[in-house]
mmCIF file with all atom_site columns, C-alpha atoms in Angstrom:
data_model
loop_
_atom_site.group_PDB
_atom_site.id
_atom_site.type_symbol
_atom_site.label_atom_id
_atom_site.label_alt_id
_atom_site.label_comp_id
_atom_site.label_asym_id
_atom_site.label_entity_id
_atom_site.label_seq_id
_atom_site.pdbx_PDB_ins_code
_atom_site.Cartn_x
_atom_site.Cartn_y
_atom_site.Cartn_z
_atom_site.occupancy
_atom_site.B_iso_or_equiv
_atom_site.pdbx_formal_charge
_atom_site.auth_seq_id
_atom_site.auth_comp_id
_atom_site.auth_asym_id
_atom_site.auth_atom_id
_atom_site.pdbx_PDB_model_num
ATOM 1   C CA . MET A 1 1   ? 29.411 -229.723 -305.530 1.00 0.00 ? 1   MET A CA 1
ATOM 2   C CA . GLN A 1 2   ? 27.448 -227.151 -307.524 1.00 0.00 ? 2   GLN A CA 1
ATOM 3   C CA . GLY A 1 3   ? 27.848 -223.541 -306.387 1.00 0.00 ? 3   GLY A CA 1
ATOM 4   C CA . SER A 1 4   ? 24.088 -223.065 -306.143 1.00 0.00 ? 4   SER A CA 1
ATOM 5   C CA . ILE A 1 5   ? 24.128 -225.414 -303.149 1.00 0.00 ? 5   ILE A CA 1
ATOM 6   C CA . TYR A 1 6   ? 26.729 -223.218 -301.440 1.00 0.00 ? 6   TYR A CA 1
ATOM 7   C CA . THR A 1 7   ? 24.931 -219.978 -302.209 1.00 0.00 ? 7   THR A CA 1
ATOM 8   C CA . ALA A 1 8   ? 21.711 -221.446 -300.761 1.00 0.00 ? 8   ALA A CA 1
ATOM 9   C CA . PHE A 1 9   ? 23.593 -222.620 -297.650 1.00 0.00 ? 9   PHE A CA 1
ATOM 10  C CA . SER A 1 10  ? 25.122 -219.186 -297.098 1.00 0.00 ? 10  SER A CA 1
ATOM 11  C CA . ASP A 1 11  ? 21.703 -217.561 -297.651 1.00 0.00 ? 11  ASP A CA 1
ATOM 12  C CA . MET A 1 12  ? 20.166 -219.844 -295.021 1.00 0.00 ? 12  MET A CA 1
ATOM 13  C CA . ILE A 1 13  ? 22.883 -219.117 -292.469 1.00 0.00 ? 13  ILE A CA 1
ATOM 14  C CA . VAL A 1 14  ? 22.704 -215.350 -293.026 1.00 0.00 ? 14  VAL A CA 1
ATOM 15  C CA . GLU A 1 15  ? 18.878 -215.282 -292.953 1.00 0.00 ? 15  GLU A CA 1
ATOM 16  C CA . GLN A 1 16  ? 18.514 -217.473 -289.883 1.00 0.00 ? 16  GLN A CA 1
ATOM 17  C CA . MET A 1 17  ? 21.658 -216.753 -287.879 1.00 0.00 ? 17  MET A CA 1
ATOM 18  C CA . GLY A 1 18  ? 23.133 -213.541 -289.251 1.00 0.00 ? 18  GLY A CA 1
ATOM 19  C CA . MET A 1 19  ? 26.095 -212.470 -291.326 1.00 0.00 ? 19  MET A CA 1
ATOM 20  C CA . GLU A 1 20  ? 28.357 -212.662 -288.282 1.00 0.00 ? 20  GLU A CA 1
ATOM 21  C CA . GLN A 1 21  ? 27.715 -216.415 -288.027 1.00 0.00 ? 21  GLN A CA 1
ATOM 22  C CA . TRP A 1 22  ? 28.471 -216.900 -291.725 1.00 0.00 ? 22  TRP A CA 1
ATOM 23  C CA . ASN A 1 23  ? 31.740 -214.983 -291.399 1.00 0.00 ? 23  ASN A CA 1
ATOM 24  C CA . GLU A 1 24  ? 32.618 -217.012 -288.306 1.00 0.00 ? 24  GLU A CA 1
ATOM 25  C CA . LEU A 1 25  ? 32.028 -220.277 -290.212 1.00 0.00 ? 25  LEU A CA 1
ATOM 26  C CA . ILE A 1 26  ? 34.278 -219.125 -293.044 1.00 0.00 ? 26  ILE A CA 1
ATOM 27  C CA . GLU A 1 27  ? 36.985 -218.022 -290.632 1.00 0.00 ? 27  GLU A CA 1
ATOM 28  C CA . GLN A 1 28  ? 36.766 -221.258 -288.655 1.00 0.00 ? 28  GLN A CA 1
ATOM 29  C CA . THR A 1 29  ? 36.707 -223.708 -291.593 1.00 0.00 ? 29  THR A CA 1
ATOM 30  C CA . LYS A 1 30  ? 39.009 -221.789 -293.975 1.00 0.00 ? 30  LYS A CA 1
ATOM 31  C CA . PRO A 1 31  ? 37.508 -223.151 -297.225 1.00 0.00 ? 31  PRO A CA 1
ATOM 32  C CA . PRO A 1 32  ? 39.719 -223.033 -300.354 1.00 0.00 ? 32  PRO A CA 1
ATOM 33  C CA . SER A 1 33  ? 37.076 -220.821 -302.016 1.00 0.00 ? 33  SER A CA 1
ATOM 34  C CA . HIS A 1 34  ? 37.302 -218.342 -299.102 1.00 0.00 ? 34  HIS A CA 1
ATOM 35  C CA . GLY A 1 35  ? 33.491 -218.569 -298.912 1.00 0.00 ? 35  GLY A CA 1
ATOM 36  C CA . ILE A 1 36  ? 32.980 -216.871 -302.270 1.00 0.00 ? 36  ILE A CA 1
ATOM 37  C CA . TYR A 1 37  ? 30.554 -218.935 -304.346 1.00 0.00 ? 37  TYR A CA 1
ATOM 38  C CA . THR A 1 38  ? 28.851 -218.566 -307.706 1.00 0.00 ? 38  THR A CA 1
ATOM 39  C CA . SER A 1 39  ? 25.969 -220.756 -308.803 1.00 0.00 ? 39  SER A CA 1
ATOM 40  C CA . GLY A 1 40  ? 27.520 -222.256 -311.933 1.00 0.00 ? 40  GLY A CA 1
ATOM 41  C CA . GLU A 1 41  ? 30.899 -223.241 -310.479 1.00 0.00 ? 41  GLU A CA 1
ATOM 42  C CA . GLN A 1 42  ? 31.925 -226.472 -308.775 1.00 0.00 ? 42  GLN A CA 1
ATOM 43  C CA . TYR A 1 43  ? 33.412 -226.531 -305.266 1.00 0.00 ? 43  TYR A CA 1
ATOM 44  C CA . GLN A 1 44  ? 34.892 -229.208 -303.037 1.00 0.00 ? 44  GLN A CA 1
ATOM 45  C CA . ASP A 1 45  ? 32.275 -231.180 -301.097 1.00 0.00 ? 45  ASP A CA 1
ATOM 46  C CA . SER A 1 46  ? 34.463 -230.900 -298.006 1.00 0.00 ? 46  SER A CA 1
ATOM 47  C CA . GLU A 1 47  ? 33.782 -227.162 -297.770 1.00 0.00 ? 47  GLU A CA 1
ATOM 48  C CA . LEU A 1 48  ? 30.098 -227.721 -297.016 1.00 0.00 ? 48  LEU A CA 1
ATOM 49  C CA . ILE A 1 49  ? 30.714 -230.762 -294.821 1.00 0.00 ? 49  ILE A CA 1
ATOM 50  C CA . ASN A 1 50  ? 33.268 -228.868 -292.712 1.00 0.00 ? 50  ASN A CA 1
ATOM 51  C CA . MET A 1 51  ? 30.879 -225.952 -292.242 1.00 0.00 ? 51  MET A CA 1
ATOM 52  C CA . VAL A 1 52  ? 28.023 -228.263 -291.221 1.00 0.00 ? 52  VAL A CA 1
ATOM 53  C CA . LYS A 1 53  ? 30.285 -230.014 -288.712 1.00 0.00 ? 53  LYS A CA 1
ATOM 54  C CA . ALA A 1 54  ? 31.372 -226.689 -287.218 1.00 0.00 ? 54  ALA A CA 1
ATOM 55  C CA . LEU A 1 55  ? 27.773 -225.467 -287.088 1.00 0.00 ? 55  LEU A CA 1
ATOM 56  C CA . SER A 1 56  ? 26.708 -228.697 -285.365 1.00 0.00 ? 56  SER A CA 1
ATOM 57  C CA . ILE A 1 57  ? 29.325 -228.223 -282.669 1.00 0.00 ? 57  ILE A CA 1
ATOM 58  C CA . LYS A 1 58  ? 28.341 -224.587 -282.156 1.00 0.00 ? 58  LYS A CA 1
ATOM 59  C CA . THR A 1 59  ? 24.560 -225.176 -282.047 1.00 0.00 ? 59  THR A CA 1
ATOM 60  C CA . GLY A 1 60  ? 24.444 -228.645 -280.489 1.00 0.00 ? 60  GLY A CA 1
ATOM 61  C CA . ILE A 1 61  ? 22.142 -229.776 -283.319 1.00 0.00 ? 61  ILE A CA 1
ATOM 62  C CA . GLU A 1 62  ? 22.960 -233.188 -284.803 1.00 0.00 ? 62  GLU A CA 1
ATOM 63  C CA . ILE A 1 63  ? 24.601 -233.112 -288.243 1.00 0.00 ? 63  ILE A CA 1
ATOM 64  C CA . ASP A 1 64  ? 21.783 -235.139 -289.859 1.00 0.00 ? 64  ASP A CA 1
ATOM 65  C CA . GLN A 1 65  ? 19.182 -232.706 -288.493 1.00 0.00 ? 65  GLN A CA 1
ATOM 66  C CA . LEU A 1 66  ? 21.129 -229.706 -289.800 1.00 0.00 ? 66  LEU A CA 1
ATOM 67  C CA . ILE A 1 67  ? 21.492 -231.301 -293.216 1.00 0.00 ? 67  ILE A CA 1
ATOM 68  C CA . GLU A 1 68  ? 17.778 -232.139 -293.316 1.00 0.00 ? 68  GLU A CA 1
ATOM 69  C CA . LYS A 1 69  ? 16.897 -228.578 -292.294 1.00 0.00 ? 69  LYS A CA 1
ATOM 70  C CA . PHE A 1 70  ? 19.123 -227.286 -295.077 1.00 0.00 ? 70  PHE A CA 1
ATOM 71  C CA . GLY A 1 71  ? 17.417 -229.618 -297.585 1.00 0.00 ? 71  GLY A CA 1
ATOM 72  C CA . ARG A 1 72  ? 14.043 -228.215 -296.619 1.00 0.00 ? 72  ARG A CA 1
ATOM 73  C CA . TYR A 1 73  ? 15.356 -224.667 -297.082 1.00 0.00 ? 73  TYR A CA 1
ATOM 74  C CA . LEU A 1 74  ? 17.107 -225.605 -300.332 1.00 0.00 ? 74  LEU A CA 1
ATOM 75  C CA . PHE A 1 75  ? 13.919 -226.923 -301.931 1.00 0.00 ? 75  PHE A CA 1
ATOM 76  C CA . LYS A 1 76  ? 12.408 -223.488 -302.486 1.00 0.00 ? 76  LYS A CA 1
ATOM 77  C CA . LYS A 1 77  ? 15.645 -222.188 -304.013 1.00 0.00 ? 77  LYS A CA 1
ATOM 78  C CA . LEU A 1 78  ? 15.892 -225.137 -306.401 1.00 0.00 ? 78  LEU A CA 1
ATOM 79  C CA . TYR A 1 79  ? 12.192 -225.047 -307.267 1.00 0.00 ? 79  TYR A CA 1
ATOM 80  C CA . ASP A 1 80  ? 12.292 -221.329 -308.023 1.00 0.00 ? 80  ASP A CA 1
ATOM 81  C CA . THR A 1 81  ? 15.321 -221.741 -310.297 1.00 0.00 ? 81  THR A CA 1
ATOM 82  C CA . SER A 1 82  ? 14.370 -225.044 -311.930 1.00 0.00 ? 82  SER A CA 1
ATOM 83  C CA . PRO A 1 83  ? 15.661 -225.220 -315.504 1.00 0.00 ? 83  PRO A CA 1
ATOM 84  C CA . VAL A 1 84  ? 12.511 -227.056 -316.535 1.00 0.00 ? 84  VAL A CA 1
ATOM 85  C CA . ASP A 1 85  ? 8.913  -225.841 -316.346 1.00 0.00 ? 85  ASP A CA 1
ATOM 86  C CA . ILE A 1 86  ? 7.494  -227.760 -313.410 1.00 0.00 ? 86  ILE A CA 1
ATOM 87  C CA . SER A 1 87  ? 4.592  -225.409 -312.792 1.00 0.00 ? 87  SER A CA 1
ATOM 88  C CA . THR A 1 88  ? 2.140  -227.926 -314.268 1.00 0.00 ? 88  THR A CA 1
ATOM 89  C CA . ILE A 1 89  ? 3.059  -230.601 -311.722 1.00 0.00 ? 89  ILE A CA 1
ATOM 90  C CA . ASP A 1 90  ? 0.210  -230.517 -309.242 1.00 0.00 ? 90  ASP A CA 1
ATOM 91  C CA . SER A 1 91  ? 1.033  -233.094 -306.586 1.00 0.00 ? 91  SER A CA 1
ATOM 92  C CA . LEU A 1 92  ? 3.958  -234.097 -304.430 1.00 0.00 ? 92  LEU A CA 1
ATOM 93  C CA . LYS A 1 93  ? 3.975  -237.661 -305.729 1.00 0.00 ? 93  LYS A CA 1
ATOM 94  C CA . SER A 1 94  ? 4.071  -236.495 -309.361 1.00 0.00 ? 94  SER A CA 1
ATOM 95  C CA . PHE A 1 95  ? 6.879  -234.111 -308.491 1.00 0.00 ? 95  PHE A CA 1
ATOM 96  C CA . LEU A 1 96  ? 8.953  -236.782 -306.763 1.00 0.00 ? 96  LEU A CA 1
ATOM 97  C CA . LEU A 1 97  ? 8.527  -239.120 -309.729 1.00 0.00 ? 97  LEU A CA 1
ATOM 98  C CA . ALA A 1 98  ? 9.757  -236.358 -312.073 1.00 0.00 ? 98  ALA A CA 1
ATOM 99  C CA . ILE A 1 99  ? 13.063 -235.735 -310.303 1.00 0.00 ? 99  ILE A CA 1
ATOM 100 C CA . ASP A 1 100 ? 15.253 -238.301 -312.036 1.00 0.00 ? 100 ASP A CA 1
ATOM 101 C CA . ASN A 1 101 ? 13.634 -238.424 -315.475 1.00 0.00 ? 101 ASN A CA 1
ATOM 102 C CA . LEU A 1 102 ? 12.812 -234.756 -315.990 1.00 0.00 ? 102 LEU A CA 1
ATOM 103 C CA . ILE A 1 103 ? 14.515 -232.325 -313.633 1.00 0.00 ? 103 ILE A CA 1
ATOM 104 C CA . HIS A 1 104 ? 17.910 -234.020 -313.303 1.00 0.00 ? 104 HIS A CA 1
ATOM 105 C CA . VAL A 1 105 ? 18.078 -234.628 -317.070 1.00 0.00 ? 105 VAL A CA 1
ATOM 106 C CA . GLU A 1 106 ? 17.744 -230.895 -317.718 1.00 0.00 ? 106 GLU A CA 1
ATOM 107 C CA . VAL A 1 107 ? 20.163 -229.930 -314.924 1.00 0.00 ? 107 VAL A CA 1
ATOM 108 C CA . LYS A 1 108 ? 22.728 -232.311 -316.418 1.00 0.00 ? 108 LYS A CA 1
ATOM 109 C CA . ARG A 1 109 ? 22.206 -230.811 -319.883 1.00 0.00 ? 109 ARG A CA 1
ATOM 110 C CA . LEU A 1 110 ? 22.844 -227.294 -318.556 1.00 0.00 ? 110 LEU A CA 1
ATOM 111 C CA . HIS A 1 111 ? 25.628 -228.263 -316.139 1.00 0.00 ? 111 HIS A CA 1
ATOM 112 C CA . PRO A 1 112 ? 27.426 -231.300 -317.624 1.00 0.00 ? 112 PRO A CA 1
ATOM 113 C CA . LYS A 1 113 ? 29.937 -231.393 -314.753 1.00 0.00 ? 113 LYS A CA 1
ATOM 114 C CA . ALA A 1 114 ? 27.226 -231.549 -312.090 1.00 0.00 ? 114 ALA A CA 1
ATOM 115 C CA . TYR A 1 115 ? 27.171 -234.769 -310.090 1.00 0.00 ? 115 TYR A CA 1
ATOM 116 C CA . LEU A 1 116 ? 23.589 -235.594 -309.189 1.00 0.00 ? 116 LEU A CA 1
ATOM 117 C CA . PRO A 1 117 ? 22.148 -238.336 -307.018 1.00 0.00 ? 117 PRO A CA 1
ATOM 118 C CA . THR A 1 118 ? 20.017 -240.987 -308.684 1.00 0.00 ? 118 THR A CA 1
ATOM 119 C CA . PHE A 1 119 ? 16.610 -242.191 -307.615 1.00 0.00 ? 119 PHE A CA 1
ATOM 120 C CA . GLU A 1 120 ? 14.751 -245.375 -308.338 1.00 0.00 ? 120 GLU A CA 1
ATOM 121 C CA . TYR A 1 121 ? 11.104 -245.719 -307.431 1.00 0.00 ? 121 TYR A CA 1
ATOM 122 C CA . GLU A 1 122 ? 8.720  -248.391 -306.249 1.00 0.00 ? 122 GLU A CA 1
ATOM 123 C CA . THR A 1 123 ? 5.025  -247.653 -305.818 1.00 0.00 ? 123 THR A CA 1
ATOM 124 C CA . VAL A 1 124 ? 3.581  -249.662 -302.940 1.00 0.00 ? 124 VAL A CA 1
ATOM 125 C CA . ASP A 1 125 ? 0.055  -248.240 -303.139 1.00 0.00 ? 125 ASP A CA 1
ATOM 126 C CA . ASP A 1 126 ? -1.652 -244.900 -303.805 1.00 0.00 ? 126 ASP A CA 1
ATOM 127 C CA . ASN A 1 127 ? -0.322 -243.488 -300.520 1.00 0.00 ? 127 ASN A CA 1
ATOM 128 C CA . THR A 1 128 ? 3.169  -244.986 -300.373 1.00 0.00 ? 128 THR A CA 1
ATOM 129 C CA . LEU A 1 129 ? 6.185  -244.423 -302.602 1.00 0.00 ? 129 LEU A CA 1
ATOM 130 C CA . ILE A 1 130 ? 9.594  -245.942 -301.989 1.00 0.00 ? 130 ILE A CA 1
ATOM 131 C CA . MET A 1 131 ? 12.484 -243.879 -303.242 1.00 0.00 ? 131 MET A CA 1
ATOM 132 C CA . TYR A 1 132 ? 15.922 -245.457 -303.468 1.00 0.00 ? 132 TYR A CA 1
ATOM 133 C CA . TYR A 1 133 ? 18.603 -242.783 -303.189 1.00 0.00 ? 133 TYR A CA 1
ATOM 134 C CA . SER A 1 134 ? 22.140 -243.393 -304.460 1.00 0.00 ? 134 SER A CA 1
ATOM 135 C CA . SER A 1 135 ? 25.046 -240.970 -304.357 1.00 0.00 ? 135 SER A CA 1
ATOM 136 C CA . LYS A 1 136 ? 28.740 -241.080 -303.590 1.00 0.00 ? 136 LYS A CA 1
ATOM 137 C CA . ARG A 1 137 ? 28.103 -238.048 -301.372 1.00 0.00 ? 137 ARG A CA 1
ATOM 138 C CA . LYS A 1 138 ? 25.690 -239.921 -299.115 1.00 0.00 ? 138 LYS A CA 1
ATOM 139 C CA . LEU A 1 139 ? 23.601 -236.796 -298.489 1.00 0.00 ? 139 LEU A CA 1
ATOM 140 C CA . CYS A 1 140 ? 20.392 -238.729 -297.967 1.00 0.00 ? 140 CYS A CA 1
ATOM 141 C CA . HIS A 1 141 ? 19.316 -236.300 -295.250 1.00 0.00 ? 141 HIS A CA 1
ATOM 142 C CA . VAL A 1 142 ? 19.382 -233.456 -297.768 1.00 0.00 ? 142 VAL A CA 1
ATOM 143 C CA . SER A 1 143 ? 16.965 -235.540 -299.858 1.00 0.00 ? 143 SER A CA 1
ATOM 144 C CA . ILE A 1 144 ? 14.696 -236.048 -296.865 1.00 0.00 ? 144 ILE A CA 1
ATOM 145 C CA . GLY A 1 145 ? 14.690 -232.297 -296.249 1.00 0.00 ? 145 GLY A CA 1
ATOM 146 C CA . LEU A 1 146 ? 14.013 -231.662 -299.932 1.00 0.00 ? 146 LEU A CA 1
ATOM 147 C CA . ILE A 1 147 ? 11.016 -234.022 -299.810 1.00 0.00 ? 147 ILE A CA 1
ATOM 148 C CA . PHE A 1 148 ? 9.630  -232.183 -296.783 1.00 0.00 ? 148 PHE A CA 1
ATOM 149 C CA . GLY A 1 149 ? 10.234 -228.888 -298.589 1.00 0.00 ? 149 GLY A CA 1
ATOM 150 C CA . ALA A 1 150 ? 8.344  -230.207 -301.616 1.00 0.00 ? 150 ALA A CA 1
ATOM 151 C CA . ALA A 1 151 ? 5.509  -231.348 -299.341 1.00 0.00 ? 151 ALA A CA 1
ATOM 152 C CA . ASP A 1 152 ? 5.318  -227.790 -297.993 1.00 0.00 ? 152 ASP A CA 1
ATOM 153 C CA . LYS A 1 153 ? 5.153  -226.441 -301.562 1.00 0.00 ? 153 LYS A CA 1
ATOM 154 C CA . PHE A 1 154 ? 2.309  -228.777 -302.511 1.00 0.00 ? 154 PHE A CA 1
ATOM 155 C CA . ASN A 1 155 ? 0.591  -228.245 -299.149 1.00 0.00 ? 155 ASN A CA 1
ATOM 156 C CA . GLU A 1 156 ? 0.718  -231.954 -298.385 1.00 0.00 ? 156 GLU A CA 1
ATOM 157 C CA . LYS A 1 157 ? 1.560  -233.904 -295.257 1.00 0.00 ? 157 LYS A CA 1
ATOM 158 C CA . VAL A 1 158 ? 4.041  -236.761 -295.491 1.00 0.00 ? 158 VAL A CA 1
ATOM 159 C CA . SER A 1 159 ? 5.968  -239.035 -293.241 1.00 0.00 ? 159 SER A CA 1
ATOM 160 C CA . ILE A 1 160 ? 9.303  -240.518 -294.244 1.00 0.00 ? 160 ILE A CA 1
ATOM 161 C CA . GLU A 1 161 ? 10.896 -243.689 -292.953 1.00 0.00 ? 161 GLU A CA 1
ATOM 162 C CA . HIS A 1 162 ? 14.566 -244.384 -293.652 1.00 0.00 ? 162 HIS A CA 1
ATOM 163 C CA . PRO A 1 163 ? 14.984 -248.114 -292.929 1.00 0.00 ? 163 PRO A CA 1
ATOM 164 C CA . GLU A 1 164 ? 18.124 -248.620 -295.035 1.00 0.00 ? 164 GLU A CA 1
ATOM 165 C CA . CYS A 1 165 ? 20.993 -246.131 -295.183 1.00 0.00 ? 165 CYS A CA 1
ATOM 166 C CA . MET A 1 166 ? 24.383 -245.967 -296.878 1.00 0.00 ? 166 MET A CA 1
ATOM 167 C CA . HIS A 1 167 ? 25.784 -244.551 -293.629 1.00 0.00 ? 167 HIS A CA 1
ATOM 168 C CA . HIS A 1 168 ? 24.983 -247.927 -292.047 1.00 0.00 ? 168 HIS A CA 1
ATOM 169 C CA . GLY A 1 169 ? 26.399 -250.140 -294.805 1.00 0.00 ? 169 GLY A CA 1
ATOM 170 C CA . ALA A 1 170 ? 23.527 -250.305 -297.303 1.00 0.00 ? 170 ALA A CA 1
ATOM 171 C CA . SER A 1 171 ? 24.387 -249.906 -300.983 1.00 0.00 ? 171 SER A CA 1
ATOM 172 C CA . ARG A 1 172 ? 21.679 -247.237 -301.291 1.00 0.00 ? 172 ARG A CA 1
ATOM 173 C CA . CYS A 1 173 ? 19.195 -245.478 -299.034 1.00 0.00 ? 173 CYS A CA 1
ATOM 174 C CA . LYS A 1 174 ? 15.582 -246.548 -298.910 1.00 0.00 ? 174 LYS A CA 1
ATOM 175 C CA . LEU A 1 175 ? 13.163 -243.703 -298.222 1.00 0.00 ? 175 LEU A CA 1
ATOM 176 C CA . VAL A 1 176 ? 9.565  -244.769 -297.643 1.00 0.00 ? 176 VAL A CA 1
ATOM 177 C CA . VAL A 1 177 ? 7.351  -241.746 -298.307 1.00 0.00 ? 177 VAL A CA 1
ATOM 178 C CA . THR A 1 178 ? 3.784  -241.982 -297.022 1.00 0.00 ? 178 THR A CA 1
ATOM 179 C CA . PHE A 1 179 ? 1.360  -239.380 -298.354 1.00 0.00 ? 179 PHE A CA 1
ATOM 180 C CA . GLU A 1 180 ? -1.032 -238.321 -295.598 1.00 0.00 ? 180 GLU A CA 1
ATOM 181 C CA . GLY A 1 181 ? -3.232 -235.856 -297.492 1.00 0.00 ? 181 GLY A CA 1
ATOM 182 C CA . GLN A 1 182 ? -3.487 -232.094 -297.691 1.00 0.00 ? 182 GLN A CA 1
ATOM 183 C CA . ASN A 1 183 ? -2.446 -229.802 -294.863 1.00 0.00 ? 183 ASN A CA 1
ATOM 184 C CA . GLU A 1 184 ? -5.389 -228.137 -293.214 1.00 0.00 ? 184 GLU A CA 1
#
């Protein structure tokens, strides 16, 4: 997994729970990296998964909820460091449709070793977009959090249904995004 994901995760933990909690997670999970991450490097997926599991036990918050919360936090970090100029994208729907064909293409060009999820899209109507998420990592809840983070950025309200999930035997996750207008 890309180091930028780890640096964002550590930033979130330190900002929201304190440096002591971050140090405790590192001590408890004993990651091969020793908790030292740089954005451009690759790290074992298990390091993040083990930390999320330990954090879930400590806080009593379900793993999926923690991962979704992290995705929401991660959005701003990824948006602010996007390798492509996305400042002209003016709506959540346009942004979501640009992920696979614009943003991920540029990330892959800059970081050839990066493993990225893929998305396929189906437009139901003006207010409903179906996103099909596929990844060997099965971090669909990060994607849900990222979508909510993007909705915050574009000041839009959305609801997301997740009727099909790889964690329950589906070959890919189906995320039904309903656009509910601007936040007031």
